[in-house]
Amino acid sequence: MSVLVLVLALSAACCLGFGFVLQQNAARQAPLSDFLSPRLLLDLMKVPRWLGGIGLMVAGMALGAIALGQGEISLVEPLLATNLLFALALSRKQSKQPLGRQGWAGLVLLAGGVTTFIVAGEPRGGTALTDPLRHWLIIGAMVGLALLLTTYAKRSRLSSGPVLLALAAGLLYGVQDALTRVSGQRFSEGGLVELLTGWQPYAVLLLGVTGLILVQSAFETAPLRMSLPALTAAQPLAGIICGVGFLGDRLRTDAGALAWEAAGLAAIVVGIVALGMHPAMPCTQTERARDLQRTDARA
């Protein structure tokens, strides 16, 4: 694994993690009437904290794009999943909550899972597949599933809706990462003209804006501990599927390697959930008021 890719991916994860916390701090105060509406972004643009979070997110996406240009998506995506560690670090500073057993267990599982997957799978590049049918089948399946999750989220926006929206956004971001890598390859091969004559950069922009609306709607209606784990778990899984499915990424496929790769991915998901559900993660205004009432009642 290139040290440059490692530094770029972890720097991107740091920016993304900090950015998500700042965005949720602002989005939780947005009116519920903006749910799944572009108006939500217009309202949030008036909030300096949210703009700071978006700035960090954009920086993270730019660093992630550079990392994707230098390494395989199957390698970069698990590293980007560590954004939850940085989100928890900032949340702990804000809430003064100790890490505790749950935090340490989640940290070990996430870091160990990423290491296990990379060491066992040995992600390496290959020749991207040129079959357009395979491209569209995989991308269509991801986008279609995201649309289905969003549809169900509309019906239950204050219960399971935030989790479903975060899952949908994670799937879209995973596809976006794959198309970002394709866009980078087109730019390297033919410059700006080659890049702008393809559909991929426009799809990257559309997926990014759509994913942003989904994420902010999830942040608006639920605490970060409900939405961020689903987002962080779905994105690398979708990216790895795209990488292996049509970008030519190769992983070891012998029985032992596959078992360790599966174990690594499972540890990543469990670690993400454990960290995402940590009490230090920011809560909504309603949840905070409820906690204060409980504290007063005990006193």
Short mmCIF file of C-alpha atoms in Angstrom, two decimals:
data_model
loop_
_atom_site.label_atom_id
_atom_site.label_comp_id
_atom_site.label_asym_id
_atom_site.label_seq_id
_atom_site.Cartn_x
_atom_site.Cartn_y
_atom_site.Cartn_z
CA MET A 1 0.00 0.00 0.00
CA SER A 2 1.35 3.42 -0.98
CA VAL A 3 2.07 5.73 1.93
CA LEU A 4 0.72 8.61 -0.18
CA VAL A 5 -2.64 6.83 -0.65
CA LEU A 6 -2.77 6.08 3.08
CA VAL A 7 -2.09 9.71 4.04
CA LEU A 8 -4.54 11.09 1.47
CA ALA A 9 -7.34 8.69 2.43
CA LEU A 10 -6.95 9.26 6.18
CA SER A 11 -6.76 13.04 5.66
CA ALA A 12 -9.96 12.81 3.62
CA ALA A 13 -11.59 10.75 6.39
CA CYS A 14 -10.58 13.37 8.96
CA CYS A 15 -12.14 16.20 6.94
CA LEU A 16 -15.30 14.19 6.29
CA GLY A 17 -15.72 13.16 9.93
CA PHE A 18 -15.33 16.71 11.26
CA GLY A 19 -17.54 18.04 8.48
CA PHE A 20 -20.38 15.61 9.24
CA VAL A 21 -20.47 16.67 12.91
CA LEU A 22 -20.62 20.37 12.05
CA GLN A 23 -23.31 19.76 9.44
CA GLN A 24 -25.49 17.82 11.86
CA ASN A 25 -25.04 20.50 14.54
CA ALA A 26 -26.65 22.96 12.12
CA ALA A 27 -29.12 20.70 10.30
CA ARG A 28 -30.84 19.54 13.49
CA GLN A 29 -32.21 23.08 13.90
CA ALA A 30 -33.67 23.28 10.37
CA PRO A 31 -37.49 23.26 9.95
CA LEU A 32 -39.02 19.84 9.29
CA SER A 33 -40.96 21.33 6.37
CA ASP A 34 -37.66 21.28 4.42
CA PHE A 35 -37.43 17.47 4.65
CA LEU A 36 -36.08 16.03 1.34
CA SER A 37 -36.41 19.43 -0.32
CA PRO A 38 -33.70 21.51 -2.01
CA ARG A 39 -34.96 24.34 0.22
CA LEU A 40 -33.13 22.63 3.06
CA LEU A 41 -29.78 23.42 1.46
CA LEU A 42 -30.83 27.04 0.84
CA ASP A 43 -31.81 27.47 4.49
CA LEU A 44 -28.63 25.82 5.76
CA MET A 45 -26.44 28.05 3.59
CA LYS A 46 -27.31 30.87 6.00
CA VAL A 47 -25.67 29.01 8.90
CA PRO A 48 -21.87 29.57 9.23
CA ARG A 49 -21.31 26.29 11.09
CA TRP A 50 -22.95 24.34 8.27
CA LEU A 51 -20.88 26.15 5.65
CA GLY A 52 -17.77 25.22 7.62
CA GLY A 53 -18.89 21.60 7.65
CA ILE A 54 -19.53 21.66 3.91
CA GLY A 55 -16.10 23.20 3.35
CA LEU A 56 -14.49 20.34 5.26
CA MET A 57 -16.62 17.82 3.37
CA VAL A 58 -15.57 19.28 0.01
CA ALA A 59 -11.93 19.17 1.10
CA GLY A 60 -12.41 15.55 2.16
CA MET A 61 -14.00 14.65 -1.16
CA ALA A 62 -11.16 16.35 -3.05
CA LEU A 63 -8.53 14.47 -1.05
CA GLY A 64 -10.52 11.26 -1.53
CA ALA A 65 -10.63 11.87 -5.29
CA ILE A 66 -6.85 12.27 -5.37
CA ALA A 67 -6.48 9.08 -3.33
CA LEU A 68 -8.79 7.25 -5.74
CA GLY A 69 -6.62 8.45 -8.61
CA GLN A 70 -3.53 6.98 -6.92
CA GLY A 71 -4.98 3.71 -5.57
CA GLU A 72 -7.71 1.15 -6.03
CA ILE A 73 -11.21 1.97 -4.82
CA SER A 74 -11.25 -1.33 -2.90
CA LEU A 75 -8.29 0.00 -0.91
CA VAL A 76 -9.38 3.63 -0.47
CA GLU A 77 -13.01 3.00 0.55
CA PRO A 78 -12.25 1.05 3.77
CA LEU A 79 -9.82 3.80 4.78
CA LEU A 80 -12.46 6.48 4.17
CA ALA A 81 -14.77 4.58 6.54
CA THR A 82 -12.51 5.66 9.41
CA ASN A 83 -14.16 9.11 9.17
CA LEU A 84 -16.33 7.91 12.05
CA LEU A 85 -13.27 7.85 14.34
CA PHE A 86 -12.66 11.54 13.64
CA ALA A 87 -16.36 12.35 14.01
CA LEU A 88 -16.36 10.67 17.41
CA ALA A 89 -13.20 12.55 18.44
CA LEU A 90 -14.83 15.93 17.73
CA SER A 91 -18.13 14.83 19.31
CA ARG A 92 -16.31 13.74 22.49
CA LYS A 93 -14.67 17.15 22.72
CA GLN A 94 -18.07 18.82 22.42
CA SER A 95 -19.95 16.50 24.79
CA LYS A 96 -17.09 15.69 27.25
CA GLN A 97 -18.24 12.05 27.19
CA PRO A 98 -15.59 9.38 28.03
CA LEU A 99 -14.78 6.82 25.36
CA GLY A 100 -15.70 3.85 27.58
CA ARG A 101 -15.85 0.16 26.63
CA GLN A 102 -18.21 0.75 23.73
CA GLY A 103 -15.95 3.37 22.19
CA TRP A 104 -12.78 1.34 22.57
CA ALA A 105 -14.48 -1.80 21.23
CA GLY A 106 -15.78 0.09 18.20
CA LEU A 107 -12.38 1.64 17.58
CA VAL A 108 -10.61 -1.73 17.71
CA LEU A 109 -13.23 -3.39 15.49
CA LEU A 110 -13.17 -0.63 12.87
CA ALA A 111 -9.38 -0.27 12.73
CA GLY A 112 -8.88 -4.04 12.92
CA GLY A 113 -11.50 -4.69 10.24
CA VAL A 114 -9.93 -2.21 7.82
CA THR A 115 -6.48 -3.72 8.40
CA THR A 116 -7.77 -7.28 8.05
CA PHE A 117 -9.62 -6.57 4.80
CA ILE A 118 -6.65 -4.81 3.20
CA VAL A 119 -4.07 -7.40 4.31
CA ALA A 120 -6.23 -10.39 3.37
CA GLY A 121 -7.62 -8.99 0.11
CA GLU A 122 -4.44 -7.30 -1.13
CA PRO A 123 -6.44 -4.89 -3.38
CA ARG A 124 -4.68 -4.25 -6.66
CA GLY A 125 -5.58 -2.63 -9.95
CA GLY A 126 -6.51 -4.34 -13.16
CA THR A 127 -8.08 -3.61 -16.50
CA ALA A 128 -11.43 -1.86 -16.27
CA LEU A 129 -14.24 -3.73 -18.00
CA THR A 130 -15.55 -2.12 -21.17
CA ASP A 131 -18.91 -3.93 -21.20
CA PRO A 132 -21.44 -1.05 -20.84
CA LEU A 133 -24.20 -3.46 -19.84
CA ARG A 134 -22.30 -4.51 -16.73
CA HIS A 135 -21.60 -0.86 -15.84
CA TRP A 136 -25.24 0.10 -16.07
CA LEU A 137 -26.49 -3.00 -14.28
CA ILE A 138 -24.32 -2.33 -11.23
CA ILE A 139 -24.89 1.43 -11.20
CA GLY A 140 -28.61 0.95 -11.87
CA ALA A 141 -28.91 -1.54 -9.01
CA MET A 142 -27.23 0.86 -6.57
CA VAL A 143 -29.25 3.90 -7.66
CA GLY A 144 -32.48 1.88 -7.80
CA LEU A 145 -31.96 0.57 -4.27
CA ALA A 146 -31.21 4.12 -3.07
CA LEU A 147 -34.46 5.32 -4.67
CA LEU A 148 -36.41 2.50 -3.02
CA LEU A 149 -34.92 3.32 0.40
CA THR A 150 -35.76 7.01 -0.06
CA THR A 151 -39.35 6.15 -0.97
CA TYR A 152 -39.80 4.15 2.23
CA ALA A 153 -38.03 6.88 4.22
CA LYS A 154 -40.71 9.40 3.21
CA ARG A 155 -43.35 7.24 4.89
CA SER A 156 -41.48 6.92 8.18
CA ARG A 157 -39.30 10.02 8.34
CA LEU A 158 -39.27 10.29 12.14
CA SER A 159 -38.73 6.58 12.90
CA SER A 160 -36.60 4.53 10.50
CA GLY A 161 -36.50 7.27 7.86
CA PRO A 162 -33.11 8.78 8.83
CA VAL A 163 -31.39 5.39 8.72
CA LEU A 164 -32.90 4.61 5.32
CA LEU A 165 -31.89 8.01 3.96
CA ALA A 166 -28.34 7.57 5.23
CA LEU A 167 -28.14 4.12 3.61
CA ALA A 168 -29.41 5.58 0.33
CA ALA A 169 -26.88 8.43 0.49
CA GLY A 170 -24.08 5.96 1.24
CA LEU A 171 -24.96 3.92 -1.85
CA LEU A 172 -24.97 7.06 -4.00
CA TYR A 173 -21.65 8.23 -2.55
CA GLY A 174 -20.12 4.81 -3.27
CA VAL A 175 -21.18 5.08 -6.93
CA GLN A 176 -19.95 8.68 -6.95
CA ASP A 177 -16.51 7.54 -5.78
CA ALA A 178 -16.36 4.98 -8.57
CA LEU A 179 -17.33 7.54 -11.21
CA THR A 180 -14.86 10.02 -9.72
CA ARG A 181 -12.10 7.51 -10.37
CA VAL A 182 -13.33 7.03 -13.96
CA SER A 183 -13.40 10.82 -14.43
CA GLY A 184 -9.85 11.08 -13.15
CA GLN A 185 -8.71 8.44 -15.60
CA ARG A 186 -10.39 10.25 -18.51
CA PHE A 187 -8.70 13.50 -17.48
CA SER A 188 -5.29 11.78 -17.29
CA GLU A 189 -5.75 10.25 -20.74
CA GLY A 190 -7.17 13.21 -22.68
CA GLY A 191 -7.21 16.31 -20.54
CA LEU A 192 -10.16 18.59 -19.87
CA VAL A 193 -11.80 17.99 -23.26
CA GLU A 194 -11.87 14.23 -22.71
CA LEU A 195 -13.28 14.75 -19.22
CA LEU A 196 -16.08 17.13 -20.18
CA THR A 197 -17.22 15.09 -23.20
CA GLY A 198 -18.05 12.12 -20.97
CA TRP A 199 -21.18 11.73 -18.83
CA GLN A 200 -19.31 10.70 -15.69
CA PRO A 201 -18.41 14.17 -14.24
CA TYR A 202 -22.01 15.33 -14.58
CA ALA A 203 -23.22 12.16 -12.88
CA VAL A 204 -20.70 12.80 -10.08
CA LEU A 205 -22.18 16.28 -9.57
CA LEU A 206 -25.78 15.02 -9.64
CA LEU A 207 -25.06 12.17 -7.23
CA GLY A 208 -23.23 14.56 -4.91
CA VAL A 209 -26.09 17.07 -4.70
CA THR A 210 -28.72 14.33 -4.33
CA GLY A 211 -26.69 12.57 -1.64
CA LEU A 212 -26.21 15.89 0.17
CA ILE A 213 -29.98 16.49 0.34
CA LEU A 214 -30.54 12.96 1.66
CA VAL A 215 -27.82 13.30 4.29
CA GLN A 216 -28.97 16.71 5.51
CA SER A 217 -32.57 15.46 5.73
CA ALA A 218 -31.34 12.54 7.85
CA PHE A 219 -29.28 14.89 10.04
CA GLU A 220 -32.29 17.19 10.39
CA THR A 221 -34.67 14.55 11.74
CA ALA A 222 -32.47 12.34 13.93
CA PRO A 223 -29.30 12.35 16.04
CA LEU A 224 -26.00 11.61 14.32
CA ARG A 225 -25.84 8.21 15.99
CA MET A 226 -28.83 7.06 13.88
CA SER A 227 -27.65 8.29 10.48
CA LEU A 228 -23.84 8.38 10.32
CA PRO A 229 -23.24 4.62 10.96
CA ALA A 230 -25.55 3.68 8.07
CA LEU A 231 -23.92 6.25 5.77
CA THR A 232 -20.40 5.18 6.71
CA ALA A 233 -21.15 1.47 6.30
CA ALA A 234 -23.00 1.70 2.97
CA GLN A 235 -20.48 3.87 1.12
CA PRO A 236 -17.43 1.55 1.23
CA LEU A 237 -19.54 -1.52 0.46
CA ALA A 238 -21.04 0.17 -2.61
CA GLY A 239 -17.64 1.45 -3.69
CA ILE A 240 -16.01 -1.97 -3.38
CA ILE A 241 -18.83 -3.56 -5.41
CA CYS A 242 -18.29 -0.97 -8.16
CA GLY A 243 -14.52 -1.36 -7.98
CA VAL A 244 -14.58 -5.13 -8.35
CA GLY A 245 -17.66 -5.12 -10.59
CA PHE A 246 -16.51 -2.88 -13.43
CA LEU A 247 -13.37 -0.89 -12.53
CA GLY A 248 -11.08 -3.90 -12.67
CA ASP A 249 -10.03 -3.99 -9.01
CA ARG A 250 -8.85 -7.42 -7.94
CA LEU A 251 -8.93 -9.09 -4.55
CA ARG A 252 -7.57 -12.45 -3.48
CA THR A 253 -10.24 -15.09 -4.03
CA ASP A 254 -8.87 -18.22 -2.35
CA ALA A 255 -11.05 -19.64 0.43
CA GLY A 256 -8.89 -18.40 3.30
CA ALA A 257 -8.59 -14.88 1.89
CA LEU A 258 -12.32 -14.64 1.22
CA ALA A 259 -13.08 -15.72 4.78
CA TRP A 260 -10.76 -13.06 6.21
CA GLU A 261 -12.10 -10.40 3.82
CA ALA A 262 -15.67 -11.20 4.93
CA ALA A 263 -14.58 -11.10 8.58
CA GLY A 264 -12.86 -7.75 8.01
CA LEU A 265 -15.94 -6.21 6.37
CA ALA A 266 -18.15 -7.57 9.17
CA ALA A 267 -15.83 -6.06 11.80
CA ILE A 268 -15.91 -2.73 9.95
CA VAL A 269 -19.71 -2.67 9.97
CA VAL A 270 -19.98 -3.71 13.65
CA GLY A 271 -17.30 -1.18 14.64
CA ILE A 272 -19.09 1.57 12.71
CA VAL A 273 -22.37 0.79 14.47
CA ALA A 274 -20.69 0.69 17.91
CA LEU A 275 -18.96 4.03 17.37
CA GLY A 276 -21.98 5.62 15.73
CA MET A 277 -24.23 4.67 18.66
CA HIS A 278 -21.77 6.07 21.22
CA PRO A 279 -23.38 8.56 23.66
CA ALA A 280 -20.84 11.20 22.62
CA MET A 281 -22.42 11.52 19.19
CA PRO A 282 -24.52 14.69 18.81
CA CYS A 283 -28.26 14.37 19.50
CA THR A 284 -31.27 16.36 18.37
CA GLN A 285 -32.69 19.28 20.32
CA THR A 286 -35.69 17.16 21.35
CA GLU A 287 -33.48 14.33 22.59
CA ARG A 288 -31.25 16.74 24.51
CA ALA A 289 -34.28 18.32 26.21
CA ARG A 290 -35.57 14.86 27.14
CA ASP A 291 -32.20 13.95 28.67
CA LEU A 292 -32.19 17.17 30.70
CA GLN A 293 -35.70 16.43 31.97
CA ARG A 294 -34.60 12.95 33.06
CA THR A 295 -31.59 14.42 34.85
CA ASP A 296 -33.77 16.98 36.63
CA ALA A 297 -36.26 14.30 37.62
CA ARG A 298 -33.52 12.15 39.16
CA ALA A 299 -32.17 15.14 41.06
#
